[in-house]
Tab-separated table of N, CA and C in Angstrom:
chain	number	residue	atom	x	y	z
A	609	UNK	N	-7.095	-1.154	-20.373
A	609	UNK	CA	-7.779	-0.627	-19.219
A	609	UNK	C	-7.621	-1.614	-18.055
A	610	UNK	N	-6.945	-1.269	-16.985
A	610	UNK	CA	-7.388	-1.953	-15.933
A	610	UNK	C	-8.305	-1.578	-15.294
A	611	UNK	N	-8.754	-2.664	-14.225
A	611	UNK	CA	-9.671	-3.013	-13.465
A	611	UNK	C	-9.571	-2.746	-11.639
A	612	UNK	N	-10.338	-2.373	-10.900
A	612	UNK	CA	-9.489	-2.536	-9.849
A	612	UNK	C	-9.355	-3.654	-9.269
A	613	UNK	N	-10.069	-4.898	-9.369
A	613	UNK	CA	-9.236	-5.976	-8.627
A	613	UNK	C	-8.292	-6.730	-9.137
A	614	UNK	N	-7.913	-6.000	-10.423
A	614	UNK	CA	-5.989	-6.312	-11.251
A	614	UNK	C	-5.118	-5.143	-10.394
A	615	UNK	N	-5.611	-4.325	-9.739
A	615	UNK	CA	-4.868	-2.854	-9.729
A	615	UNK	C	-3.545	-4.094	-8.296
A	616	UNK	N	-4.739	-4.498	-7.595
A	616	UNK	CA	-3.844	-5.489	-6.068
A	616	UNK	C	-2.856	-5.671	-6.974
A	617	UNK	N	-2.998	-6.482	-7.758
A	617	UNK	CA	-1.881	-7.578	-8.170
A	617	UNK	C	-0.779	-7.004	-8.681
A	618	UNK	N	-0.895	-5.220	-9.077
A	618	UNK	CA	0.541	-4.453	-9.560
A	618	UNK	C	1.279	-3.736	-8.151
A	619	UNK	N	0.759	-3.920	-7.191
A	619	UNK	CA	0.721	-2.639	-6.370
A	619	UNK	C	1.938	-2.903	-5.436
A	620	UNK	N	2.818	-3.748	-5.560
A	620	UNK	CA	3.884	-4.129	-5.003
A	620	UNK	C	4.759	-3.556	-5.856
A	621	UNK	N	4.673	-4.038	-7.192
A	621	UNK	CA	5.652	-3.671	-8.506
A	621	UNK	C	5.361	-2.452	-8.330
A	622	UNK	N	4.379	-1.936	-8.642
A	622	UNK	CA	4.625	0.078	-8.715
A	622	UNK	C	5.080	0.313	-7.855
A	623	UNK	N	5.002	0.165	-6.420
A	623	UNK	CA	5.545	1.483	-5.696
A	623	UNK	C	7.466	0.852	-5.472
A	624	UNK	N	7.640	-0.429	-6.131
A	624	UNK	CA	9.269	-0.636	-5.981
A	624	UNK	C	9.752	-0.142	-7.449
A	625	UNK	N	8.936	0.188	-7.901
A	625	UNK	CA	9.215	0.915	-8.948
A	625	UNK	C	9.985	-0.112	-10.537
A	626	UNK	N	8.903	-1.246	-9.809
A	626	UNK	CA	9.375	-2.766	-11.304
A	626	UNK	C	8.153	-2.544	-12.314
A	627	UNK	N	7.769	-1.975	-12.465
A	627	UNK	CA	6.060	-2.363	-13.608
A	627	UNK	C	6.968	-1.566	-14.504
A	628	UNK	N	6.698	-2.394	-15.976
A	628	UNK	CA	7.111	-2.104	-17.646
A	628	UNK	C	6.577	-0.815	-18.020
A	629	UNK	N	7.047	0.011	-18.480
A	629	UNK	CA	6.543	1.432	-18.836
A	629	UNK	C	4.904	1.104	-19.252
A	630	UNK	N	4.581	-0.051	-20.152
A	630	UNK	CA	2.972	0.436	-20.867
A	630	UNK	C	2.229	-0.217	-19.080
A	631	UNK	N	2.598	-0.982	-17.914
A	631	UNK	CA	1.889	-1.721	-17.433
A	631	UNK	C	1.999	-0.128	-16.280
A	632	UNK	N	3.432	0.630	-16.519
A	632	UNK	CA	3.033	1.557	-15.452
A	632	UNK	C	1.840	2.806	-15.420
A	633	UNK	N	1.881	2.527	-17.188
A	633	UNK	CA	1.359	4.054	-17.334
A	633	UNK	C	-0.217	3.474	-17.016
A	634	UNK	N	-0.470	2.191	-17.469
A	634	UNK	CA	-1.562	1.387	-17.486
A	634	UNK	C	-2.542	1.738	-15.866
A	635	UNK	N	-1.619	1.067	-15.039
A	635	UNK	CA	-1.913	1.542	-13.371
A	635	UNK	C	-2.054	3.154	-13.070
A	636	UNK	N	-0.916	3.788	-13.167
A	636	UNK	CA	-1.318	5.693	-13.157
A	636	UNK	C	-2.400	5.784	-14.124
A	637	UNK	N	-2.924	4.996	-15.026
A	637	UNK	CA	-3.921	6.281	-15.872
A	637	UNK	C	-5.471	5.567	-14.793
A	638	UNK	N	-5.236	4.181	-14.556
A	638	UNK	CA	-6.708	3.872	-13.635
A	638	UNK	C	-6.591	4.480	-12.169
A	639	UNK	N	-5.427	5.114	-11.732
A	639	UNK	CA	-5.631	5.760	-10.661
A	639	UNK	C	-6.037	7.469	-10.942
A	640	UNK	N	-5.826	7.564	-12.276
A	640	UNK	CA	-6.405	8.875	-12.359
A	640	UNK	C	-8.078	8.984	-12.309
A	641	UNK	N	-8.305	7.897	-12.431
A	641	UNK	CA	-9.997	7.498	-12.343
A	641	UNK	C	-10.360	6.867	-11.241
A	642	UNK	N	-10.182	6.664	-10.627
A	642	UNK	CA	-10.822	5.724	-9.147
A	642	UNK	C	-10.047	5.970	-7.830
A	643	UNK	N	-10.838	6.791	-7.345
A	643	UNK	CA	-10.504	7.480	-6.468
A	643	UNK	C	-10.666	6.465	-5.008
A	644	UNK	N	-11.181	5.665	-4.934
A	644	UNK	CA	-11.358	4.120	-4.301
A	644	UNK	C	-9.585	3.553	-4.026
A	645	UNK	N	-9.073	3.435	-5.260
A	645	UNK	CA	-8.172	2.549	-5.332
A	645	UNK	C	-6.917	3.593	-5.405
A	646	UNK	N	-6.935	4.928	-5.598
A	646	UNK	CA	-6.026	6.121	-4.955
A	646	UNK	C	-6.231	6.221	-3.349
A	647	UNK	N	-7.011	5.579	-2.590
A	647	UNK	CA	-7.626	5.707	-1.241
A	647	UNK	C	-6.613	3.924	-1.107
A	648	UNK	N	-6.766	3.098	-1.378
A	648	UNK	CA	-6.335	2.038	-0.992
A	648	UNK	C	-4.842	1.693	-1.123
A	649	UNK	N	-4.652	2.613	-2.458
A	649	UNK	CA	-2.867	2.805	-2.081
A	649	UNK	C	-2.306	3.600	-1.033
A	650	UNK	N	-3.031	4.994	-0.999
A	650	UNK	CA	-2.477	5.389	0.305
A	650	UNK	C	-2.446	4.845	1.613
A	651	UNK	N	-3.643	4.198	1.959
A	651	UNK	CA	-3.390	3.106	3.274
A	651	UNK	C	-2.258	1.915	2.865
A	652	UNK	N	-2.255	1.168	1.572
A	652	UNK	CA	-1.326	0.541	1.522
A	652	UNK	C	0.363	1.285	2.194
A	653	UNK	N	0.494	2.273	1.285
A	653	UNK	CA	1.933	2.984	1.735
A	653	UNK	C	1.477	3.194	3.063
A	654	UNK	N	0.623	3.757	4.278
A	654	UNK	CA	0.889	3.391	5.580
A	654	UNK	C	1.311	2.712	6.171
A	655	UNK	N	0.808	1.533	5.608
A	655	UNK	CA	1.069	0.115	6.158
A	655	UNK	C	2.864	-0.256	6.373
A	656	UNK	N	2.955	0.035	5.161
A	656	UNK	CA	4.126	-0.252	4.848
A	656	UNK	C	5.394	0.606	5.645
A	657	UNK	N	4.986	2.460	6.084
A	657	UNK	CA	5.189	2.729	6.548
A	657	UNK	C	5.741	2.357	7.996
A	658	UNK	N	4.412	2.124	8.559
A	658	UNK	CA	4.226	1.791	9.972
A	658	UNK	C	4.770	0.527	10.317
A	659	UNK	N	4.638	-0.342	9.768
A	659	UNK	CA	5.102	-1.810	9.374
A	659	UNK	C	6.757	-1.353	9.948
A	660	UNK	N	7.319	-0.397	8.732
A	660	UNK	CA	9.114	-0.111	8.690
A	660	UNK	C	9.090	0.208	10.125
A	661	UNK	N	8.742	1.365	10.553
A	661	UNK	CA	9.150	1.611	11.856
A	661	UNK	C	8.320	0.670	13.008
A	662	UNK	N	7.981	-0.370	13.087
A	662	UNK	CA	7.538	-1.261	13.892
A	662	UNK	C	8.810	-2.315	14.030
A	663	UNK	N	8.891	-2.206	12.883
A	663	UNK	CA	10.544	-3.426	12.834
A	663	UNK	C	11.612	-2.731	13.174
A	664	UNK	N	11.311	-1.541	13.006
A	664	UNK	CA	13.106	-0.821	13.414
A	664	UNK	C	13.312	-0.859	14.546
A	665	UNK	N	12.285	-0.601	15.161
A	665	UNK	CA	12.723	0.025	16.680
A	665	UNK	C	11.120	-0.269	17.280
A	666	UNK	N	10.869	-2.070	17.301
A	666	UNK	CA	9.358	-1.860	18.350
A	666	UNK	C	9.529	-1.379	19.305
A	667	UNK	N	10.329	-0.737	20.313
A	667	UNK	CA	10.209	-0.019	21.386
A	667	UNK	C	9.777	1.413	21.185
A	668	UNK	N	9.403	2.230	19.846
A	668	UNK	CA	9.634	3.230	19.320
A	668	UNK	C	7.875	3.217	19.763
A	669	UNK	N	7.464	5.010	19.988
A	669	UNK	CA	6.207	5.178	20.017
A	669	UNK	C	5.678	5.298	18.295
A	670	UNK	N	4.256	4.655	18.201
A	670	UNK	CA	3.652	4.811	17.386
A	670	UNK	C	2.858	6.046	16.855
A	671	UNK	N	3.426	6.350	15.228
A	671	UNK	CA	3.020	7.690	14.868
A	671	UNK	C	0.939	8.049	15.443
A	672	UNK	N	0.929	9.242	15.872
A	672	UNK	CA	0.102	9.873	16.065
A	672	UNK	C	-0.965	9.225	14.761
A	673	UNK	N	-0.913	9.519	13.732
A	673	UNK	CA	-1.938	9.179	12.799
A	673	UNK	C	-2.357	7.712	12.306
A	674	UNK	N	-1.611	7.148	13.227
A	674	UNK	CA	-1.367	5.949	12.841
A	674	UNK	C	-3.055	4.978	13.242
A	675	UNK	N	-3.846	4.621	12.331
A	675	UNK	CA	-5.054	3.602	12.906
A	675	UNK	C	-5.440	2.863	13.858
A	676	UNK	N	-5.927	2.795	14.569
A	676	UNK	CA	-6.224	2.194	15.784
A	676	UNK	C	-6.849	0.586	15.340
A	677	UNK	N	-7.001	0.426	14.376
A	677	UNK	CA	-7.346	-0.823	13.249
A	677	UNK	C	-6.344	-0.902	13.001
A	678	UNK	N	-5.264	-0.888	12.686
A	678	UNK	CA	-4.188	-0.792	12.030
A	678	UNK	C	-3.110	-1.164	13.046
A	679	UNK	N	-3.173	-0.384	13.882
A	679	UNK	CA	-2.146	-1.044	15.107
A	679	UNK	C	-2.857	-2.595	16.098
A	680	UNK	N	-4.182	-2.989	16.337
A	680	UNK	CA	-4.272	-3.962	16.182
A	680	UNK	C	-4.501	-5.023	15.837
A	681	UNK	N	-4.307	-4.771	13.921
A	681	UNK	CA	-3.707	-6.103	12.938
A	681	UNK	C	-2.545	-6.154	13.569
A	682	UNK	N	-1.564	-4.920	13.224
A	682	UNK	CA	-0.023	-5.530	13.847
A	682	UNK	C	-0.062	-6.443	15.250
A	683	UNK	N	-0.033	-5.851	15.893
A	683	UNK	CA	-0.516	-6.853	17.235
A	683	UNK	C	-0.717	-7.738	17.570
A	684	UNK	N	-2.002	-8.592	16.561
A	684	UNK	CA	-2.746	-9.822	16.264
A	684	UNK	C	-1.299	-10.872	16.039
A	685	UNK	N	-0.970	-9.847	14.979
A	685	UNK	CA	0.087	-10.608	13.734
A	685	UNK	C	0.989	-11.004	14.547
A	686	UNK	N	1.485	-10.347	15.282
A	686	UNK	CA	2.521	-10.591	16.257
A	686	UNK	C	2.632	-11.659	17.252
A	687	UNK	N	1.293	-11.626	17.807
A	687	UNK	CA	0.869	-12.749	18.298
A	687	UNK	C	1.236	-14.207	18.088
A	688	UNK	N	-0.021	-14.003	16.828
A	688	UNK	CA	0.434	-15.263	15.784
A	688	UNK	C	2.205	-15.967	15.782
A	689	UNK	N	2.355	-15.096	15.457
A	689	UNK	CA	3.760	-15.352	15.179
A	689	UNK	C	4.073	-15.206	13.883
């Protein structure tokens, strides 16, 4: 059984599609239960989304659905350096 604050630590490997068959099925069967951490992957894949087309083309307008929290982390980040 996982947990959700083990779920972070797969969530790179699942969606590149590296987690071992028992560690994948392990992650899909706790997302069939926690609807929290089915909510936190989908903002994850935004991110990641928005992230891609921020690097492709920052001159590119930002998708409509895109967070207004979300566009200024990027921003911040940018800053930073």
């Amino acid at each position: 059984m996982m947990k959700c604050k083990d779920f972070n630590d797969f969530l790179g490997e699942y969606l590149e599609g590296e987690l071992d068959d028992r560690t994948r099925t392990v992650f899909e069967a706790h997302l069939q239960m926690c609807p929290p951490c089915v909510g936190y992957l989908d903002s994850y894949k935004d991110v990641i989304r928005v992230g891609k087309a921020c690097c492709n083309d920052p001159e590119a307008a930002v998708p409509e659905d895109t967070p207004q929290s979300l566009i200024n982390a990027i921003l911040a980040a940018r800053k930073a350096g």
